[in-house]
PDB file of C-alpha atoms in Angstrom:
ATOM      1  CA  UNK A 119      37.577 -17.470  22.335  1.00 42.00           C
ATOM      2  CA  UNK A 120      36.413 -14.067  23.077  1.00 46.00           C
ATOM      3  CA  UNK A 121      35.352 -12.905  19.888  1.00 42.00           C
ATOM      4  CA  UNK A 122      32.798 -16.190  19.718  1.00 43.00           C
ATOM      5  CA  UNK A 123      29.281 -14.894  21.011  1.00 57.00           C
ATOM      6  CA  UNK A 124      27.540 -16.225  23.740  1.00 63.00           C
ATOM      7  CA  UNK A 125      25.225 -18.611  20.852  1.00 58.00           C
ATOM      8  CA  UNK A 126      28.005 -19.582  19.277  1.00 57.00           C
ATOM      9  CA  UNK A 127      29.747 -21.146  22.627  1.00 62.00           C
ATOM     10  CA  UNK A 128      26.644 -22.611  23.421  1.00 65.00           C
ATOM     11  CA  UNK A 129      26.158 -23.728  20.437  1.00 61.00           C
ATOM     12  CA  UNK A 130      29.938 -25.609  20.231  1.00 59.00           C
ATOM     13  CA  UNK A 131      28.975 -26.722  23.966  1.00 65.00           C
ATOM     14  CA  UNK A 132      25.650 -28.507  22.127  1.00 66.00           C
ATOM     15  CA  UNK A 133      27.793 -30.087  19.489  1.00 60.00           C
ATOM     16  CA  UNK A 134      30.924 -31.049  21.754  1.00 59.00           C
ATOM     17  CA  UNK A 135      28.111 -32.905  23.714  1.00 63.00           C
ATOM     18  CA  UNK A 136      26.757 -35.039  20.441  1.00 61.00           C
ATOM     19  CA  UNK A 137      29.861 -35.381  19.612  1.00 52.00           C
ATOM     20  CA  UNK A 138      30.468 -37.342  22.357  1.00 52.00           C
ATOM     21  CA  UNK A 139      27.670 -38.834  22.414  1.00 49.00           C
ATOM     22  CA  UNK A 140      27.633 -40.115  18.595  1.00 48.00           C
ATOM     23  CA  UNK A 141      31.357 -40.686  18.541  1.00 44.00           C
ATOM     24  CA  UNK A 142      31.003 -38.740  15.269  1.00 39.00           C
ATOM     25  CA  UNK A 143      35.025 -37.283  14.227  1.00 44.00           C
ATOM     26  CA  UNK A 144      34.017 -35.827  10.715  1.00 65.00           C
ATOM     27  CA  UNK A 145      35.180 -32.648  10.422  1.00 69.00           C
ATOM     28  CA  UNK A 146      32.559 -32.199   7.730  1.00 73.00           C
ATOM     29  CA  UNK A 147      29.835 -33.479   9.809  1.00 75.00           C
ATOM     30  CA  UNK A 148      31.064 -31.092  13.107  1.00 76.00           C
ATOM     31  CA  UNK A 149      30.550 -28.243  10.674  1.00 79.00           C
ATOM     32  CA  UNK A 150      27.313 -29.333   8.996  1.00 80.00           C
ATOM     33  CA  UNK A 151      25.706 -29.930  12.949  1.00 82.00           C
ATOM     34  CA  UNK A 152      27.010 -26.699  13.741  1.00 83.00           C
ATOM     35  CA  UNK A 153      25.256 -24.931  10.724  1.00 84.00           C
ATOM     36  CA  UNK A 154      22.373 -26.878  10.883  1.00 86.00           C
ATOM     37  CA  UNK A 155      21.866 -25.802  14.627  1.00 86.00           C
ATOM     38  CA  UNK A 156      22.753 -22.260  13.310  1.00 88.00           C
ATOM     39  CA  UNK A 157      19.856 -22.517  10.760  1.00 88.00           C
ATOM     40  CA  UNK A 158      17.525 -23.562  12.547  1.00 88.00           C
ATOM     41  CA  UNK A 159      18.035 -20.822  15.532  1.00 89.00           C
ATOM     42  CA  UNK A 160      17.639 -18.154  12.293  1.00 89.00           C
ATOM     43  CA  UNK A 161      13.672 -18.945  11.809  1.00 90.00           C
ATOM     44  CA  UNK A 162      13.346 -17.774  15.340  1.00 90.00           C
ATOM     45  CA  UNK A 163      14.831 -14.314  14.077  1.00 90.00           C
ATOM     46  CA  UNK A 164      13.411 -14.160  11.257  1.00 92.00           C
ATOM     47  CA  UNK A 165      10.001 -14.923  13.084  1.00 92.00           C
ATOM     48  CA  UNK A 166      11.119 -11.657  15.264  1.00 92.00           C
ATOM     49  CA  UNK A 167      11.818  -9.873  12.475  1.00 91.00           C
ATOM     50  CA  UNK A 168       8.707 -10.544  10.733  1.00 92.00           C
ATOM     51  CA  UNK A 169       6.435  -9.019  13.694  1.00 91.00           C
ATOM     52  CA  UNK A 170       8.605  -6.146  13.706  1.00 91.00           C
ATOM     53  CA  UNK A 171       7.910  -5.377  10.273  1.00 90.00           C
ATOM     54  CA  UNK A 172       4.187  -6.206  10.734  1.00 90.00           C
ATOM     55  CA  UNK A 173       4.074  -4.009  13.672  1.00 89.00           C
ATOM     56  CA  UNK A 174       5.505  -1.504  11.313  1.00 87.00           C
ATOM     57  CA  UNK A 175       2.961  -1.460   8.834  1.00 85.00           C
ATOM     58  CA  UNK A 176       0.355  -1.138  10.580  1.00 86.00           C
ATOM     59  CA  UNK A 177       1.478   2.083  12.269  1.00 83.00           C
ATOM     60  CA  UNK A 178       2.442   3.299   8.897  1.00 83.00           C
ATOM     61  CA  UNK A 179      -1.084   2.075   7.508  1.00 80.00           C
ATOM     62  CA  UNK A 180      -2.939   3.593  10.991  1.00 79.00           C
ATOM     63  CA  UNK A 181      -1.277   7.321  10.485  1.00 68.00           C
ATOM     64  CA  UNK A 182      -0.268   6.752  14.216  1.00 64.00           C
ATOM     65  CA  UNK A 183       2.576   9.079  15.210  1.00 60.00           C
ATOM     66  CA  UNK A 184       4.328   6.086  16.727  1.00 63.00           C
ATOM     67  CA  UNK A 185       6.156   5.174  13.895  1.00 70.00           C
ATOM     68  CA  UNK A 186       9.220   7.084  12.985  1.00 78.00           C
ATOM     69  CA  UNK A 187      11.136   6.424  10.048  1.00 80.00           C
ATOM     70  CA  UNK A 188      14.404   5.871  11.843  1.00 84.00           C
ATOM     71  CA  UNK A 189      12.745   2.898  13.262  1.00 85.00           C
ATOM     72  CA  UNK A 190      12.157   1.406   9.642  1.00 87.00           C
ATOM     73  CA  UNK A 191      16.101   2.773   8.513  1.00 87.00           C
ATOM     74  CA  UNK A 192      17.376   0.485  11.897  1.00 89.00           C
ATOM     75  CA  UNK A 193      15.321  -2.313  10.476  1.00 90.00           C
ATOM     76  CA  UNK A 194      16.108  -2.044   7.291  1.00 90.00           C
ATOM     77  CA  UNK A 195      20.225  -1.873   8.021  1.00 91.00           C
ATOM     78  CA  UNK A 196      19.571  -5.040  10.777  1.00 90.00           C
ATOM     79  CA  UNK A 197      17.716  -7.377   7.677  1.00 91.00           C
ATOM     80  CA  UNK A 198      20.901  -6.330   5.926  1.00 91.00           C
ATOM     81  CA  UNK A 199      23.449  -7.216   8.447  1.00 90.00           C
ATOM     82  CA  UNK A 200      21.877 -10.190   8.775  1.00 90.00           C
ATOM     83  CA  UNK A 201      21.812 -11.197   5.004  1.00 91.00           C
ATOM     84  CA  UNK A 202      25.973 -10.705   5.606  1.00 89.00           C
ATOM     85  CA  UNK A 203      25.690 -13.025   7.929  1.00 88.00           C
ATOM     86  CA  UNK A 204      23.465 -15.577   6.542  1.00 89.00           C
ATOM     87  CA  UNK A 205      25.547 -15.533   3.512  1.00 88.00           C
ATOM     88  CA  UNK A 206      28.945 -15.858   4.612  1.00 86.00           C
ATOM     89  CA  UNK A 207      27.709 -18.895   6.561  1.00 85.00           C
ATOM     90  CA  UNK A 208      26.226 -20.361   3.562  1.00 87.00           C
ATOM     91  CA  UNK A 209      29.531 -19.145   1.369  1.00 86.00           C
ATOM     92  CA  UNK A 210      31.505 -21.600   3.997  1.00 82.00           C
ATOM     93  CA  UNK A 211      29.496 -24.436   2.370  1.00 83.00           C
ATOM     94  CA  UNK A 212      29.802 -23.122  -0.967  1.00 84.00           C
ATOM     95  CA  UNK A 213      33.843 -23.339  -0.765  1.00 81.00           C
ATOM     96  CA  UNK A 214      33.336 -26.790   0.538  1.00 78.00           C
ATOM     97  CA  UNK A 215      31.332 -28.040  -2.206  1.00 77.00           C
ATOM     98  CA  UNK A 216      33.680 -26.352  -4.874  1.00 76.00           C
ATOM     99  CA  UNK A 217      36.553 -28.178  -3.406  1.00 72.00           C
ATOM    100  CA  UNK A 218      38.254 -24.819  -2.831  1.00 72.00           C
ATOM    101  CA  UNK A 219      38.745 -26.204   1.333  1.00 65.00           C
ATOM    102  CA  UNK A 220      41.048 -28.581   2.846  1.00 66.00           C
ATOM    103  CA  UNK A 221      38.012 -30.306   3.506  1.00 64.00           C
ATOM    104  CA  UNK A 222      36.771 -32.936   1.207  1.00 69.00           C
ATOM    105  CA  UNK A 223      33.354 -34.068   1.553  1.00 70.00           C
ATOM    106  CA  UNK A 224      31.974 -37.651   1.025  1.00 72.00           C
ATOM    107  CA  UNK A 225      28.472 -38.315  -0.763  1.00 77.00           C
ATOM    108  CA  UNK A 226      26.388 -38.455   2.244  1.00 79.00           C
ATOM    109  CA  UNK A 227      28.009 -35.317   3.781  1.00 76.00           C
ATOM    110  CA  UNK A 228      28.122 -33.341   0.516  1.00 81.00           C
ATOM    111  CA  UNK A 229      24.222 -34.131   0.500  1.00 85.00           C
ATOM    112  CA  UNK A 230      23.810 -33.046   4.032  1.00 84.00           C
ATOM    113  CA  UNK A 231      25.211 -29.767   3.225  1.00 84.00           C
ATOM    114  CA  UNK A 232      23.323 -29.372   0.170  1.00 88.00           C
ATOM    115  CA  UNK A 233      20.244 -29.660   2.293  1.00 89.00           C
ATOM    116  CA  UNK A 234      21.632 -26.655   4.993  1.00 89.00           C
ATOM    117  CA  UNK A 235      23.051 -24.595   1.837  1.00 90.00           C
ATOM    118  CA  UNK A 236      19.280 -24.486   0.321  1.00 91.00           C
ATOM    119  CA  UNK A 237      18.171 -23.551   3.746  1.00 91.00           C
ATOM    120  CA  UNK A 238      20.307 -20.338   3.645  1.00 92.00           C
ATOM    121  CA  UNK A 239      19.172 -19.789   0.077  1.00 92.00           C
ATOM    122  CA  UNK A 240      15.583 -19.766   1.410  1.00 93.00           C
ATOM    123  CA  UNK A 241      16.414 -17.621   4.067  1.00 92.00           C
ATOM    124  CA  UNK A 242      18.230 -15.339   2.010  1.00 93.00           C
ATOM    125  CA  UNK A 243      14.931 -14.831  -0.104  1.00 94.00           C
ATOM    126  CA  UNK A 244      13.051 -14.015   3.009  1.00 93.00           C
ATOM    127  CA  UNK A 245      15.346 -11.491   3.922  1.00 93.00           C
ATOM    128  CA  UNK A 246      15.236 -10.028   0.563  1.00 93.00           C
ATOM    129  CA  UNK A 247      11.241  -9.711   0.930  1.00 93.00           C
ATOM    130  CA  UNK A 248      12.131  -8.222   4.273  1.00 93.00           C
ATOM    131  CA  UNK A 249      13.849  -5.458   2.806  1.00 92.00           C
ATOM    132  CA  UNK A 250      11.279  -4.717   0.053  1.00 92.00           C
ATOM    133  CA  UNK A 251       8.689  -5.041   2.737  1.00 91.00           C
ATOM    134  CA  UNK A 252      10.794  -2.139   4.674  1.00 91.00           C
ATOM    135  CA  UNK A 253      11.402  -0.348   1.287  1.00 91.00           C
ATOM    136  CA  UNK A 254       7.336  -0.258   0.846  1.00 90.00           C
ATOM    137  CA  UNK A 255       6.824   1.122   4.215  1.00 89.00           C
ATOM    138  CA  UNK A 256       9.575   3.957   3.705  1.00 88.00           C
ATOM    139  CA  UNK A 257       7.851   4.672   0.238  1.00 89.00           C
ATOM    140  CA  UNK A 258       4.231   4.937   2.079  1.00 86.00           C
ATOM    141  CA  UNK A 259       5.604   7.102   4.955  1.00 84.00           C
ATOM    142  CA  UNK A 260       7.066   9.226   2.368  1.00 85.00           C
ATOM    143  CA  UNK A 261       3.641   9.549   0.294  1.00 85.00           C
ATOM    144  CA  UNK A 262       1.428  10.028   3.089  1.00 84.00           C
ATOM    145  CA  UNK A 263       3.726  12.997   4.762  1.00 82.00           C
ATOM    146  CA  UNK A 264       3.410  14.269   0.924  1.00 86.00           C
ATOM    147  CA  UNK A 265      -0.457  13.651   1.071  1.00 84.00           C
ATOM    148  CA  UNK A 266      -0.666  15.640   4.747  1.00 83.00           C
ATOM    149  CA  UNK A 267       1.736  18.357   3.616  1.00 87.00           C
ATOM    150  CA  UNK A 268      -0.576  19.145   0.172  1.00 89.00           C
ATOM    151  CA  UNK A 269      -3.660  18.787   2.444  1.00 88.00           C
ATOM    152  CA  UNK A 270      -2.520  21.194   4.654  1.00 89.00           C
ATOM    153  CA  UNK A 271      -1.541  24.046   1.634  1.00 91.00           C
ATOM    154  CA  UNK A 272      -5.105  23.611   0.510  1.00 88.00           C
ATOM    155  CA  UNK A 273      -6.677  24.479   2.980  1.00 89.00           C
ATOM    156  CA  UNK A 274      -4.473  27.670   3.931  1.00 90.00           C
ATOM    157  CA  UNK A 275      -4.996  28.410   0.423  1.00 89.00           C
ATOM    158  CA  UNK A 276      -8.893  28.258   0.911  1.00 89.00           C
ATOM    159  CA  UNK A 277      -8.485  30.718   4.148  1.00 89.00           C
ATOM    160  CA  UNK A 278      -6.986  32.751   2.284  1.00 89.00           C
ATOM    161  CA  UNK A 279      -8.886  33.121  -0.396  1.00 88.00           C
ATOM    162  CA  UNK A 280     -12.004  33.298   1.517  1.00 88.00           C
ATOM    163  CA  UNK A 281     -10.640  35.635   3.901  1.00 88.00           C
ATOM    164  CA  UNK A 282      -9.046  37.887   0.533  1.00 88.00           C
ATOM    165  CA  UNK A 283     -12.540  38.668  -0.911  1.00 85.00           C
ATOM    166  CA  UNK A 284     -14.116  39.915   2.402  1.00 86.00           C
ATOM    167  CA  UNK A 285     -11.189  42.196   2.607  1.00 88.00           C
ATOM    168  CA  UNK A 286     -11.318  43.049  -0.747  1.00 86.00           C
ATOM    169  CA  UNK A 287     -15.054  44.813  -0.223  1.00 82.00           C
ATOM    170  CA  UNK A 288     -13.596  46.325   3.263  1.00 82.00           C
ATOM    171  CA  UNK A 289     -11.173  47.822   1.464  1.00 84.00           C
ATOM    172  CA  UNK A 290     -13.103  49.158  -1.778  1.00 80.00           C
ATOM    173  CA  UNK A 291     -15.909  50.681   0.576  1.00 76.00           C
ATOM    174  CA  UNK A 292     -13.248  52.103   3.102  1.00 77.00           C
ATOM    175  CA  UNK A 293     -11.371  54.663   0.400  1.00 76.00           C
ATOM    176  CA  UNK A 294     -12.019  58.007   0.705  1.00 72.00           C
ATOM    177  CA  UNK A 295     -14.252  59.243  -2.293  1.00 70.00           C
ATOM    178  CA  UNK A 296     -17.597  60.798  -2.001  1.00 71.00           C
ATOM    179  CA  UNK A 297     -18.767  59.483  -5.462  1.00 73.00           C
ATOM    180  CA  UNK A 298     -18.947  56.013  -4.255  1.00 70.00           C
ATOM    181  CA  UNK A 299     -22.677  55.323  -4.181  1.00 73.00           C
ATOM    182  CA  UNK A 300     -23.415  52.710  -1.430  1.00 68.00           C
ATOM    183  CA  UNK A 301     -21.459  55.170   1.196  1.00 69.00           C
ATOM    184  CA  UNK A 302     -24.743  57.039   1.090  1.00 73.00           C
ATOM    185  CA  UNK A 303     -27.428  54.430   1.756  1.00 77.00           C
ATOM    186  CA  UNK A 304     -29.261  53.928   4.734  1.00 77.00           C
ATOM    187  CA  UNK A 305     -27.935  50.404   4.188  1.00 80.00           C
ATOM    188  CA  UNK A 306     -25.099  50.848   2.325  1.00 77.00           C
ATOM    189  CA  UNK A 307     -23.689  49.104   5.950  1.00 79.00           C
ATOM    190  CA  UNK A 308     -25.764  46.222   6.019  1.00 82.00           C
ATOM    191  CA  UNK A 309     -25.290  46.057   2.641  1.00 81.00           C
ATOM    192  CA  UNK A 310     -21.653  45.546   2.823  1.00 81.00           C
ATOM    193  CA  UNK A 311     -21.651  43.087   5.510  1.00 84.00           C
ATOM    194  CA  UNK A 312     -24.345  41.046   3.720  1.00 87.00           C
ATOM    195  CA  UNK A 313     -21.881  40.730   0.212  1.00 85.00           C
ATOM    196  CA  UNK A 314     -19.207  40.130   2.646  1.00 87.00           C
ATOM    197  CA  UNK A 315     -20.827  36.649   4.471  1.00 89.00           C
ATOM    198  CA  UNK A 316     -22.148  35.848   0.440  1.00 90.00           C
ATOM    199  CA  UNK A 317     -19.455  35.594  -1.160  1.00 88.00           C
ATOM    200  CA  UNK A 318     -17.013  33.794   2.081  1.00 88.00           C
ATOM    201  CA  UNK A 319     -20.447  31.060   2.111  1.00 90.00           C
ATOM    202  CA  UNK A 320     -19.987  31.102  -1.759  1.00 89.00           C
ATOM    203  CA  UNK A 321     -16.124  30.097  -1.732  1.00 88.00           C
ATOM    204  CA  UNK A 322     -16.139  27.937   0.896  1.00 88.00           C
ATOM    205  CA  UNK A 323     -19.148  25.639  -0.602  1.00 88.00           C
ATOM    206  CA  UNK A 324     -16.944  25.658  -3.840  1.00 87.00           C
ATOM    207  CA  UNK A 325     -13.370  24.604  -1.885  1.00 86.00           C
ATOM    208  CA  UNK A 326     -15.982  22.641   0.480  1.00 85.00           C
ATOM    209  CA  UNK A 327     -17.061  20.834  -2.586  1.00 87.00           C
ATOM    210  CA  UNK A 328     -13.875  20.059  -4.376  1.00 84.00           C
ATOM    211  CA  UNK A 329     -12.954  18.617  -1.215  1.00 82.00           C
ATOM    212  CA  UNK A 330     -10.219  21.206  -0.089  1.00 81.00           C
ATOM    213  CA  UNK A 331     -11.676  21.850   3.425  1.00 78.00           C
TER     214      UNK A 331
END
């Protein structure tokens, strides 16, 4: 079968081979071996998936530039593609146990698949702690950008500020009127240059001190 993936054949390979083995003809039995197998090989991927997202939170935690957040959008649409599939796996084993099949279970097998359908149940819930582990992330990339952004108007806003009164006195003593005292002091210069220095060291202490630079 082409469209069966290169687990799945190995997989059916695995179970022809029990089968064999066991002399086991159930078809319920075939198909609860094939999802338990199938079950099990999940809490390797979810193991995967679980450093992944680790991995991912500590970049995001770090303010490293390695994370991006198209990495945590491909994550987040993988957990879900996987829920699909972890759900229409255990959905096959919901039908069966609402007699909705051809199939039609004994005791023992309808416990057997009882035990593989809580398995996908429990899986499911990791999955869904995946994704709110991936929505978290998204929501603390988002804040932080927010937090650098604002950090970085402050403290434009304090240059500017400290750079507008400076200019302010430049411009005031460079007009053109000869009734403007301090143009005729010896130090009207020095004068100018001292204000100048005072009040950029005043502002900055005060933006210094609220924490803006």
């Amino acid at each position: 079968l082409p469209a069966v993936t290169q687990f799945h054949n190995e997989l059916f390979d695995r179970l022809v081979q029990s089968l064999e083995r066991s002399r086991v003809k159930n078809v319920v039995r075939l198909m609860y071996q094939f999802l338990l197998d199938e079950v099990n090989e999940n809490y390797d991927v979810l193991d995967k998936v679980d450093t992944l997202i680790t991995d991912l939170e500590k970049k995001v935690l770090s303010g490293k530039d390695g994370m991006k957040l198209e990495d945590v959008v491909k994550m987040k649409r993988r957990v879900h593609d996987m829920a699909r599939r972890f759900w229409g796996s255990a959905k096959i084993i919901f039908v069966i146990k609402k007699g909705l099949g051809p199939v039609k279970p004994d005791i023992e097998s309808m416990r057997l698949l009882d035990d593989v359908y809580d398995t996908y149940m429990l899986q499911l819930d990791i999955l869904n702690s995946y994704k709110d582990m991936l929505v978290d992330i998204i929501a603390v990339h988002t804040t932080k950008a927010s937090n650098d952004l604002n950090l970085i108007i402050k403290r434009l806003t304090s240059f500017t500020v400290i750079l507008l009164v400076p200019t302010l006195v430049a411009g005031i003593y460079g007009m053109n009127f000869d009734n403007v005292p301090e143009l005729h002091w010896k130090n009207g210069f020095y004068f100018a240059l001292v204000l100048m220095a005072a009040s950029v060291g005043i502002i900055y202490y005060l933006f210094h001190r609220r924490k803006w630079l």
